[in-house]
Coordinates of C-alpha atoms and ligand atoms in Angstrom, one line a residue:
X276 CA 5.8 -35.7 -4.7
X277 CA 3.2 -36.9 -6.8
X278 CA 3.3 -35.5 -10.3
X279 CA -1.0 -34.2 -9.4
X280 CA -0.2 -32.9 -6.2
X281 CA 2.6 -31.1 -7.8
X282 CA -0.1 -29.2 -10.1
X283 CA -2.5 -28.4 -7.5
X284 CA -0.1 -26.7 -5.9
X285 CA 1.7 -24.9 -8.6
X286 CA -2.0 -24.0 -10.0
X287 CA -2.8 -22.9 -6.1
X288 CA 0.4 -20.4 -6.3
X289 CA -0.8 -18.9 -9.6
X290 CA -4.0 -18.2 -8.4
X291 CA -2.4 -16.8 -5.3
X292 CA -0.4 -14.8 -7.2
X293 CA -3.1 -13.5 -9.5
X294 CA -5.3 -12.3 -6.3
X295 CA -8.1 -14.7 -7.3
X296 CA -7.3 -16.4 -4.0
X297 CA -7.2 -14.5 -1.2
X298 CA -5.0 -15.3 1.7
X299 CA -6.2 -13.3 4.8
X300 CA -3.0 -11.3 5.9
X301 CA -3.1 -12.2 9.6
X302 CA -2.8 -16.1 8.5
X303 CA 0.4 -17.8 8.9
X304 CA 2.2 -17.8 5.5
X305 CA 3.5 -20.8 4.4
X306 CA 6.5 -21.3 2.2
X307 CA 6.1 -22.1 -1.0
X308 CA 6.9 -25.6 -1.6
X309 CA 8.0 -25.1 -5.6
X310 CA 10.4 -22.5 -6.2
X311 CA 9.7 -20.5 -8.6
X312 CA 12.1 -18.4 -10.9
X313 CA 12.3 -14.7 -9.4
X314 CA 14.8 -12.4 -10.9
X315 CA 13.1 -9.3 -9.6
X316 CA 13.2 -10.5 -6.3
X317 CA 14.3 -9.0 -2.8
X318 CA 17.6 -6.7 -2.7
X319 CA 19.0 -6.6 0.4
X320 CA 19.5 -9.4 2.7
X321 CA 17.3 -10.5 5.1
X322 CA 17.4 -9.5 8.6
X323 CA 20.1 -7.3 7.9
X324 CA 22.3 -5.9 10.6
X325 CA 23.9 -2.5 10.2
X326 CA 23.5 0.1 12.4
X327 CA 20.5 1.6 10.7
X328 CA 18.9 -1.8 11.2
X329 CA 19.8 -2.0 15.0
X330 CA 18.1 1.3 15.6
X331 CA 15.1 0.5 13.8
X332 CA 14.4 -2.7 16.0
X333 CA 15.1 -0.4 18.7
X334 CA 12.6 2.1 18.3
X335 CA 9.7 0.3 20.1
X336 CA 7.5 3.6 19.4
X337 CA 6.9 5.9 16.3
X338 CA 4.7 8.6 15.3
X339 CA 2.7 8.7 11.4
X340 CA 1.3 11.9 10.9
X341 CA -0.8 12.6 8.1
X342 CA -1.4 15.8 6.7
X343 CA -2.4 17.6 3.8
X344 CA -4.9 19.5 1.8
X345 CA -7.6 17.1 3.6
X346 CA -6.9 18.5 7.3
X347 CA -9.1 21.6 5.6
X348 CA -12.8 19.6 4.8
X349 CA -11.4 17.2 8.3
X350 CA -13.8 14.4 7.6
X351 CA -17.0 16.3 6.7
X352 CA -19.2 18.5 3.4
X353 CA -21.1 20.9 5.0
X354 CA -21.5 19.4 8.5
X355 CA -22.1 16.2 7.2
X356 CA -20.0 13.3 7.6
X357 CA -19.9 11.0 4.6
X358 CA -20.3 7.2 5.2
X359 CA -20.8 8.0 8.9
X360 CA -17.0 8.3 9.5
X361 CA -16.4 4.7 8.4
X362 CA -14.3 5.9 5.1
X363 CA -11.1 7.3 5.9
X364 CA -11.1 11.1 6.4
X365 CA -7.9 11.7 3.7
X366 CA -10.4 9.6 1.1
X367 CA -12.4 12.6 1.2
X368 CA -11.8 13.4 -2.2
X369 CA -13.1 10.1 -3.3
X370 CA -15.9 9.5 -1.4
X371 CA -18.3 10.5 -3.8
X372 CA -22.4 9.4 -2.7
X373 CA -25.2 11.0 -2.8
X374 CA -24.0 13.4 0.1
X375 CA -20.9 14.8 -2.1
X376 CA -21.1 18.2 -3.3
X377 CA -21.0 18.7 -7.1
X378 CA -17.8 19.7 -8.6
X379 CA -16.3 18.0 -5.6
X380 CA -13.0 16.6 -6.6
X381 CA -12.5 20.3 -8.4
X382 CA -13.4 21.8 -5.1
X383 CA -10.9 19.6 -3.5
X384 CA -8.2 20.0 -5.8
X385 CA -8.6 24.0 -5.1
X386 CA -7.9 23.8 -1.1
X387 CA -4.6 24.5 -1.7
X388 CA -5.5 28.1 -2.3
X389 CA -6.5 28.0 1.8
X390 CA -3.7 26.2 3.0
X391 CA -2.0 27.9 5.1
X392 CA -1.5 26.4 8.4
X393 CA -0.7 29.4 11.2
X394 CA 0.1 27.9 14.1
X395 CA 2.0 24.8 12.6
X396 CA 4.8 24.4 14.9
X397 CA 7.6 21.4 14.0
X398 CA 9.6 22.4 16.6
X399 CA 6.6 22.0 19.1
X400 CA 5.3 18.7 17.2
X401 CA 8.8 17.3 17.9
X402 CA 9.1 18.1 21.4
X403 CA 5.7 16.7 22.4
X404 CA 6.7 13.4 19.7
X405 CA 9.9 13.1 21.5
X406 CA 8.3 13.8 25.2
X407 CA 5.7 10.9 24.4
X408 CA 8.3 8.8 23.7
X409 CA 8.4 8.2 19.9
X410 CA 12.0 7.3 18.4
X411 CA 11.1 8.0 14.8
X412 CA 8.6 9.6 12.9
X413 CA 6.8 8.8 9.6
X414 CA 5.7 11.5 7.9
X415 CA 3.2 12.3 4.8
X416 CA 4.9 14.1 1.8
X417 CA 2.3 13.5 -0.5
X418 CA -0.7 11.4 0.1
X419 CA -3.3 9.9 -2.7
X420 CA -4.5 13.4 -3.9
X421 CA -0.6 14.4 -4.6
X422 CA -0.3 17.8 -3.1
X423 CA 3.3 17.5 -2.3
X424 CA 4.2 19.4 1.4
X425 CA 7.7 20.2 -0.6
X426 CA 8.2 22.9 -2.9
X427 CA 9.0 20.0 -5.5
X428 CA 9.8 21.2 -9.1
X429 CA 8.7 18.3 -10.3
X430 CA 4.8 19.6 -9.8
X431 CA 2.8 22.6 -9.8
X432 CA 0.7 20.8 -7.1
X433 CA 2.7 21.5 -4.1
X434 CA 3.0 24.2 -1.2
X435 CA 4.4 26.6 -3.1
X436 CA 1.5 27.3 -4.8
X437 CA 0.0 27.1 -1.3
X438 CA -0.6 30.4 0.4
X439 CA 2.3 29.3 3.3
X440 CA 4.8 28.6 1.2
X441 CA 7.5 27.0 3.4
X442 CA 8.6 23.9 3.1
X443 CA 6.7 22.0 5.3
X444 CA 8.8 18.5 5.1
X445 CA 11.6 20.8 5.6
X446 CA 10.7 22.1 8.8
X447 CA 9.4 19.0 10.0
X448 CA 12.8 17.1 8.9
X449 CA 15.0 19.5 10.5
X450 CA 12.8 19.6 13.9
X451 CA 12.7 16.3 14.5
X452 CA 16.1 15.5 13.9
X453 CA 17.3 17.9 16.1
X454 CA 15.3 16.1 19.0
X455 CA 17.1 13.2 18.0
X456 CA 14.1 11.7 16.3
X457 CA 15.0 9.4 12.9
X458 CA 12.8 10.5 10.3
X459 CA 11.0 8.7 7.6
X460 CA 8.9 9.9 4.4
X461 CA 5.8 8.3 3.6
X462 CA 5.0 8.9 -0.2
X463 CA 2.1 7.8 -1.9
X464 CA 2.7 6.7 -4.9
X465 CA -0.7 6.5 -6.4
X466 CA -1.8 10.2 -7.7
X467 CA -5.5 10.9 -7.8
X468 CA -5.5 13.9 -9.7
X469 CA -2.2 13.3 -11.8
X470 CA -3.2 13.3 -15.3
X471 CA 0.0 11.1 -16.0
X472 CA -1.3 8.3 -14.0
X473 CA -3.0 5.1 -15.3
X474 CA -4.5 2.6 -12.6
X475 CA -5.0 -0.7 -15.3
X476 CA -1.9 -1.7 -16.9
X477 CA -1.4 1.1 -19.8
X478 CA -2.5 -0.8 -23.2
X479 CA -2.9 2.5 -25.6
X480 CA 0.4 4.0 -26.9
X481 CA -0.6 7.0 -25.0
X482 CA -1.7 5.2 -21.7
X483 CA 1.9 4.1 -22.6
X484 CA 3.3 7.4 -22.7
X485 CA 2.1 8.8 -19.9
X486 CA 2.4 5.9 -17.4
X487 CA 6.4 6.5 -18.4
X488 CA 6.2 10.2 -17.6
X489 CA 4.1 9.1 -14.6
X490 CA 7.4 6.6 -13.5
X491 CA 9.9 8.7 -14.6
X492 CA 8.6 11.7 -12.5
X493 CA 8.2 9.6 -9.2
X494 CA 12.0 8.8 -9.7
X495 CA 12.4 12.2 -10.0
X496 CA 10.7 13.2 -7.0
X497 CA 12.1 10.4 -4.9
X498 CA 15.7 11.2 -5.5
X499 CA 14.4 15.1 -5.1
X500 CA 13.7 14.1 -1.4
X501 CA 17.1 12.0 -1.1
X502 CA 18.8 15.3 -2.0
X503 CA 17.2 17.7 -0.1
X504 CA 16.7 15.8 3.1
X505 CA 19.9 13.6 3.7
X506 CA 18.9 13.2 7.4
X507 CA 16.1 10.7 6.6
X508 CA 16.1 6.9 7.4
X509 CA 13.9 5.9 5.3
X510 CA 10.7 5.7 3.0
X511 CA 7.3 4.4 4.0
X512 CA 5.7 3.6 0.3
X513 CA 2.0 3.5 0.4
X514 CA -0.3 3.8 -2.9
X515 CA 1.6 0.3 -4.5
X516 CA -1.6 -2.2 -5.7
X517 CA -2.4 -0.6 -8.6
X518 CA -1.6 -3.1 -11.7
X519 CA -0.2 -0.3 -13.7
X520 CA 2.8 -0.6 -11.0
X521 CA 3.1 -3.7 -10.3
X522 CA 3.2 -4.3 -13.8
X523 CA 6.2 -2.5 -13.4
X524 CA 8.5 -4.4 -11.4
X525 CA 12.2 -3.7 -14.0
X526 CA 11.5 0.0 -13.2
X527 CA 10.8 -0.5 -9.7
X528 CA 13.7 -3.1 -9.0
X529 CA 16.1 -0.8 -10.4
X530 CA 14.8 2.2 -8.8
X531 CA 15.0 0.5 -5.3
X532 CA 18.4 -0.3 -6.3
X533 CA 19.3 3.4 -7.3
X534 CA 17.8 4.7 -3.7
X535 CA 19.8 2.4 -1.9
X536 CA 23.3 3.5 -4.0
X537 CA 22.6 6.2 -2.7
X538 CA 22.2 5.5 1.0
X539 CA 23.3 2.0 1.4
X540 CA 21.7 2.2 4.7
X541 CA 18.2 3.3 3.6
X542 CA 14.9 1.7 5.3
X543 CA 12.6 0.7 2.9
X544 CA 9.3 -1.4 3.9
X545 CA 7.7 -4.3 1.9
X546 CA 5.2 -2.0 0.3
X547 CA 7.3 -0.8 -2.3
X548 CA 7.6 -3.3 -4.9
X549 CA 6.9 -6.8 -6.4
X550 CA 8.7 -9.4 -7.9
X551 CA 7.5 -10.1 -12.1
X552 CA 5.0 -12.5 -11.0
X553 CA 2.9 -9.6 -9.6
X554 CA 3.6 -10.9 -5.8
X555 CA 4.0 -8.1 -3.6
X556 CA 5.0 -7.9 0.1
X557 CA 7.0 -11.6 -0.6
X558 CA 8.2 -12.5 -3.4
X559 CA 6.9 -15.5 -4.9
X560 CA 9.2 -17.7 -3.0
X561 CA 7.9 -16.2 0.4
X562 CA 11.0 -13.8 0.9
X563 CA 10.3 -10.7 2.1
X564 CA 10.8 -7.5 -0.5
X565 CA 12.5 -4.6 1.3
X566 CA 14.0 -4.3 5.2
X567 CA 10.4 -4.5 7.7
X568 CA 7.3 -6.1 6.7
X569 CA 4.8 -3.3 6.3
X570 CA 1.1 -5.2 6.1
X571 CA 0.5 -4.6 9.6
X572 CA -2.2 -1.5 9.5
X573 CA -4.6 -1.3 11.5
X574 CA -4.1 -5.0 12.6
X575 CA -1.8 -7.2 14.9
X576 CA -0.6 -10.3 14.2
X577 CA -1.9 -13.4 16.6
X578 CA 1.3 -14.6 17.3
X579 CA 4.8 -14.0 16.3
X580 CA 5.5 -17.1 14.7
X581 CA 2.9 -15.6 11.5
X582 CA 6.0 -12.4 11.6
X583 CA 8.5 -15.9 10.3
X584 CA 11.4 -13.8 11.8
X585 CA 11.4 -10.7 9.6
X586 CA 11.0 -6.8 11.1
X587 CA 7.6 -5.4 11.2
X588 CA 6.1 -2.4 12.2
X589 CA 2.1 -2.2 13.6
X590 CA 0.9 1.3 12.3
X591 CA -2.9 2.3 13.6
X592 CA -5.2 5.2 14.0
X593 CA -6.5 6.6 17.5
X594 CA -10.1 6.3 15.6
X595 CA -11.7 3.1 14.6
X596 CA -10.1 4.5 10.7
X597 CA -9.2 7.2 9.3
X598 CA -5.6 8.7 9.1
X599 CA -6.3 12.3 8.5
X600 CA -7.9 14.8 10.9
X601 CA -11.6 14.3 11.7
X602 CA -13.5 17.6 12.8
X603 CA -16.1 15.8 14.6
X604 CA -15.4 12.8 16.1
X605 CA -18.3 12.1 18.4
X606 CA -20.1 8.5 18.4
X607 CA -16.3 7.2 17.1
X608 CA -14.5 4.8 19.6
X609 CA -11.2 6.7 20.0
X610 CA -8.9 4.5 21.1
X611 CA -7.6 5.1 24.7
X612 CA -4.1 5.7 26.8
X613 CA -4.5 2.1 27.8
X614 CA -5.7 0.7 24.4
X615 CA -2.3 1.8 23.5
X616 CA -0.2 1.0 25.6
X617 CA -1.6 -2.2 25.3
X618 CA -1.0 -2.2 21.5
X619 CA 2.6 -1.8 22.0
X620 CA 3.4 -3.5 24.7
X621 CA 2.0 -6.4 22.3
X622 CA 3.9 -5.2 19.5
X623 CA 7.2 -5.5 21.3
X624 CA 6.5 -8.7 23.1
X625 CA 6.9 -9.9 19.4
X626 CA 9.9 -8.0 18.1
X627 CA 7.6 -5.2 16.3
X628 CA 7.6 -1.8 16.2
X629 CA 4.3 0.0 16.8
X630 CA 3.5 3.8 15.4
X631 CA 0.8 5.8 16.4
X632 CA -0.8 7.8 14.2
X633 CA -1.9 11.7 14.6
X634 CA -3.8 14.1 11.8
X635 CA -3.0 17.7 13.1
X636 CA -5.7 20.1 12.1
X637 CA -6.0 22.5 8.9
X638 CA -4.2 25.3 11.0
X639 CA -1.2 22.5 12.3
X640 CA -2.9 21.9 15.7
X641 CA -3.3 18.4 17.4
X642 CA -6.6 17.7 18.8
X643 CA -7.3 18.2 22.1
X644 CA -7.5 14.4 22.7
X645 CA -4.4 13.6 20.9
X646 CA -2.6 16.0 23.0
X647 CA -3.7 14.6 26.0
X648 CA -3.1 10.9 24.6
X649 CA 0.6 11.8 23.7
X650 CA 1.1 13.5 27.7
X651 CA -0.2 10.3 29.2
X652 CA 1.5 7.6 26.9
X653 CA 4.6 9.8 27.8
X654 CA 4.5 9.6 31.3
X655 CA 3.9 6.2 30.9
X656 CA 6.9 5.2 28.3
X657 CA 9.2 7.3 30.6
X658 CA 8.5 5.1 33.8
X659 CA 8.4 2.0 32.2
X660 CA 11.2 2.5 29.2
X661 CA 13.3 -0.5 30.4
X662 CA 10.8 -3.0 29.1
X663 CA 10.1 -0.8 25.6
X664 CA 13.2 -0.3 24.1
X665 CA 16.5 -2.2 23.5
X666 CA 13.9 -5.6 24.2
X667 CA 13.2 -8.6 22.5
X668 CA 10.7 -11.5 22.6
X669 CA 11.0 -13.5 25.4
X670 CA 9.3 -17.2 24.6
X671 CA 6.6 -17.8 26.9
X672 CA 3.4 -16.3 27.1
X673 CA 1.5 -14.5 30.4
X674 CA -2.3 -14.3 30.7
X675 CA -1.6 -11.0 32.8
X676 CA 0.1 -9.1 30.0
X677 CA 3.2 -9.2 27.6
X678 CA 6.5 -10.4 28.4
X679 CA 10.0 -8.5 26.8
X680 CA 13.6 -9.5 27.9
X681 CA 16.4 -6.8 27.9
X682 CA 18.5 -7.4 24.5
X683 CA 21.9 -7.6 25.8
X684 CA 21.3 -8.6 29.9
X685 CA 19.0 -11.9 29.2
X686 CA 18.5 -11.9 32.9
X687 CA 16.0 -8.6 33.1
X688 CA 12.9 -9.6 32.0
X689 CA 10.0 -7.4 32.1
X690 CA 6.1 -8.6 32.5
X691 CA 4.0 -5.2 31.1
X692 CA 0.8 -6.0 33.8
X693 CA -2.4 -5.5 31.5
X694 CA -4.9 -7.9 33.4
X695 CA -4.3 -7.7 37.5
X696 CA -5.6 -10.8 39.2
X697 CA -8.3 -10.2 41.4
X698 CA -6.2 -12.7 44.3
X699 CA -3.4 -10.5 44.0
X700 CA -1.0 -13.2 42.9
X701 CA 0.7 -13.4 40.0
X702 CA 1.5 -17.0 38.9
X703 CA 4.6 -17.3 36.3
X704 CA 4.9 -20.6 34.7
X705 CA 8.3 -21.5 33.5
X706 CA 9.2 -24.9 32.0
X707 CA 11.0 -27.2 34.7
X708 CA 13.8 -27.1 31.4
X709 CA 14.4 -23.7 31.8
X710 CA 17.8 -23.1 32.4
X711 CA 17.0 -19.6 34.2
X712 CA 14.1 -19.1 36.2
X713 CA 12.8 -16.1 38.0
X714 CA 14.5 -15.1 41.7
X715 CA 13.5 -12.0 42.2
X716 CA 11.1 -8.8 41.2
X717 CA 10.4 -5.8 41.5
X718 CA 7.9 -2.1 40.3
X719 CA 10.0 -1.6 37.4
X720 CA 8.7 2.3 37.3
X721 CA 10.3 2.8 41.5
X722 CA 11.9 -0.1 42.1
X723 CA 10.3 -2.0 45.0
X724 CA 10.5 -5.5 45.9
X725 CA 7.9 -7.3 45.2
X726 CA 7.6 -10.9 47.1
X727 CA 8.4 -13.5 44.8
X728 CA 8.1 -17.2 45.9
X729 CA 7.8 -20.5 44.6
X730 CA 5.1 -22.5 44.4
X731 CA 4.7 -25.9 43.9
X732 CA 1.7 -26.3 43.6
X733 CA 1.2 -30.2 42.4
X734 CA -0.3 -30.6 39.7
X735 CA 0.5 -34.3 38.2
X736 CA 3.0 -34.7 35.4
X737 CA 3.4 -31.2 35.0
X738 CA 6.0 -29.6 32.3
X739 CA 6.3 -26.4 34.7
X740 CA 7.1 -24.5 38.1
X741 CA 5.6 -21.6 38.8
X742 CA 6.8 -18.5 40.9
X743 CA 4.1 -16.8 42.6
X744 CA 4.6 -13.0 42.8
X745 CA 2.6 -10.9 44.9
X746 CA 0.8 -7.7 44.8
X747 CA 0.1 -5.6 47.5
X748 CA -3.7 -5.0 48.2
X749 CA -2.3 -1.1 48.6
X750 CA -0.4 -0.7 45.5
X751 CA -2.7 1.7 43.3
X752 CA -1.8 2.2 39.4
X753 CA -4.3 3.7 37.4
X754 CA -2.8 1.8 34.2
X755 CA -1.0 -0.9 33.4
X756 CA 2.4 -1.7 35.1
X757 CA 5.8 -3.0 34.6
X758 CA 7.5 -5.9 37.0
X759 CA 11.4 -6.5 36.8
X760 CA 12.0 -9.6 37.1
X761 CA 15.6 -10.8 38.0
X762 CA 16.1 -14.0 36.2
X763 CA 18.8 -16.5 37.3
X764 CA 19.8 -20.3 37.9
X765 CA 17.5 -22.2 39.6
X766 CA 18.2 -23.4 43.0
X767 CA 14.7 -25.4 43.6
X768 CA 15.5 -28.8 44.9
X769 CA 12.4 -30.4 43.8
X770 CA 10.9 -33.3 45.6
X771 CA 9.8 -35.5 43.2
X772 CA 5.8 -36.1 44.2
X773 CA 4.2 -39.5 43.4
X774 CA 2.2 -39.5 40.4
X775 CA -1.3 -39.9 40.7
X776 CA -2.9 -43.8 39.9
X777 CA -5.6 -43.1 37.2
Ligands
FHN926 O1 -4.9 4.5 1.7 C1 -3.9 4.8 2.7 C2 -4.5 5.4 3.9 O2 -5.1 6.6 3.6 C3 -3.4 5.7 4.9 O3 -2.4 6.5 4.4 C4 -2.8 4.4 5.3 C5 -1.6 4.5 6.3 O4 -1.0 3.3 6.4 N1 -2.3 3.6 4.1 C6 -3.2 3.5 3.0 C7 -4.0 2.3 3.0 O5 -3.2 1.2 3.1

């Protein structure tokens, strides 16, 4: 390479790697074509393949729930809804604006005295989680403000102090796990109202000092949680960009290092840490930092080849945004049982996992809509859970919805139905190399046959044959639907057609 070219590049990285170049997340990452010295670098391998790993490919559906001391003010002062909604409700202690009440962020820091959730019901959260179909749960500990939902020693700030009491990740732990749920803490490590905490990289001895209590107390409170809840699978970081952190990559390298001695099969995602050359998510030779790729939030990728073969997971709000409850939710689009299902079904048609997200009222309830939302997505993942879990990608792509083939059985391949042709047939192209092509199919949910035939339909030169499945005018389904379809060798003696003169 030319030594100029060579420059541009390497000057390209750094500003990359500084943020003064922004790379829009959804893009597909290249490579870096320098390598660059990392010594702080990913941990564990890629793509690794213990058990703990198998199950979390498996999952297909989670749950977030956020909840905290901002379930109380749920998304509004006074009646009034700051920003009109479009902040996210568990901001609310930071919105600030001309709407804010004075003394806010001292109001808010005093909630706690009024928590006290009565009809919070982890037992009853679980039940409905697992009857909707979710295989784990990721659940809020602390968020920004720091009000920790365990009695940690480590802070005054906590539900202790709270009117309730209990232990709230506790309860929600123990529930979950006994439905056969894995569990996973999300922990904010950025504190609002920690006095400890210093957002630009600490220059003063005493910024100094107390960004090292600040460090030394998350470690604390991290391996707090590893103790008192072995059960868990994992830790969702949030609350990472801050420089004063990432600035801190020896402490964070070595304490992702100390988690994992502790459970050598812990599942940490890429938000945790970055490398010393302030890259986060990928190190600054593009490998990914941690077990999953965690940047999908609120967004999909466009295809899977942008994923480069690492985990993911798709996490999203049944609002437009906005994680914690939200009193009042009128004029918001509220994303539907078929929005949903549509997420997902695209998330595992490219090897992702996708968790919905739920923000149960001050008292512990679930909305009314998210109740009804979690009864229909269940019926729905019950009849169809042949195509959700235990799948994979399968590489070609269906204008009528999202293709998944079973793990282990590479013949059962599912087609999730979004978009029902108006002529009732569905046309499957498959490549005239495919070594297995579809021979039969069936309604995945009750099992009947579905005519399958196919149809050469002669176009010149073509790469494919297609296989023409029918729908009967009768069959009703309210949502979208799942077709088996029975995949085998090909027996098509094709007549070769004369190719058109041009
Ligand atoms: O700031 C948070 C936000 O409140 C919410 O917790 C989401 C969930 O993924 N994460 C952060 C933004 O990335």
């Amino acid at each position: 390479m030319k030594k100029s070219k060579h420059i541009i590049i390497l000057i390209l990285a750094i500003l990359f790697q500084q943020g003064i170049i922004k790379a829009q997340w959804t893009d597909k990452r290249e490579k870096p074509t320098i390598h660059i010295e990392v010594k702080f670098g990913t941990i564990t391998k890629p793509n690794r393949n213990d058990s703990a790993m198998v199950a979390f490919r498996n999952y297909g559906l989670g749950q977030f729930i956020h909840w905290g001391l901002y379930a109380i003010p749920g998304n509004e002062w006074n009646g009034i809804s700051a920003r009109q909604g479009a902040a996210a409700s568990e901001w609310i202690r930071s919105w600030g604006g001309p709407t804010a009440p004075k003394n806010w962020t001292e109001t808010y820091d005093n909630l706690y005295k009024q928590f006290n959730p009565k009809n919070f019901n982890a037992k009853q959260w679980a039940k409905r989680s697992k009857e909707m179909g979710a295989k784990y749960v990721i659940f809020t500990t602390k968020h920004h403000d720091g009000f920790c939902l365990w009695p940690s020693k480590y802070s005054d700030y906590t539900i202790a102090s709270s009117p309730y009491k209990k232990d709230i990740v506790k309860q929600v732990v123990d529930a979950y796990s006994e439905q056969g749920i894995d569990v996973y803490l999300y922990f904010s490590v950025e504190e609002w109202n920690n006095k400890d905490y210093v957002k630009s990289i600490p220059k003063t001895a005493d910024e100094k000092a107390r960004f090292n209590r600040f460090l030394e107390y998350t470690r604390n409170q991290l391996l707090e949680l590893q103790t008192n809840y072995p059960q868990i699978k994992g830790f969702w970081f949030d609350g990472t960009w801050d420089p004063s952190w990432i600035n801190s990559y020896g402490f964070t390298y070595n304490l992702e290092k100390e988690l994992r001695n502790n459970n050598p099969n812990l599942i940490i995602g890429s938000r945790f840490r970055n490398d010393e050359h302030g890259s986060r998510h990928f190190d600054s030779n593009g490998m990914l930092l941690g077990d999953y790729e965690q940047g999908w939030e609120r967004k999909m990728p466009a295809n899977i080849d942008i994923i480069g073969g690492n985990d993911w997971d798709c996490v999203m709000t049944i609002p437009p945004n906005g994680w914690g409850h939200i009193k009042n939710t009128e004029g918001m689009y509220l994303k539907t049982t078929d929005d949903i299902i549509d997420l997902l079904m695209r998330s595992r048609s490219m090897n992702g996992n996708f968790v919905l997200n739920f923000g149960p009222d001050e008292n512990g309830n679930m909305s009314k809509y998210e109740n009804k939302l979690i009864t229909d997505l269940g019926k729905w993942t019950k009849a169809n859970t042949d195509a959700i879990y235990e799948v994979n990608h399968f590489p070609l792509e269906s204008g009528y919805g999202y293709y998944t083939i079973n793990k282990t059985d590479s013949t059962s391949l599912f087609l999730t139905v979004i978009n029902r042709p108006m002529n009732g047939i569905l046309r499957l192209a498959f490549p005239k190399s495919s070594k297995l092509v579809p021979l039969s199919a069936s309604l995945l949910d009750n099992k009947h046959n579905l005519i399958l035939k196919n149809a050469n339909i002669g176009f010149d030169r073509d790469k494919n044959i297609y296989f023409d499945i029918i729908i009967p005018k009768n069959l009703k389904y309210k949502r979208a639907f799942v077709i088996k379809i029975k995949l085998g060798q090909s027996n098509i003696l094709e007549n070769k057609l004369m190719d058109a003169k041009i």
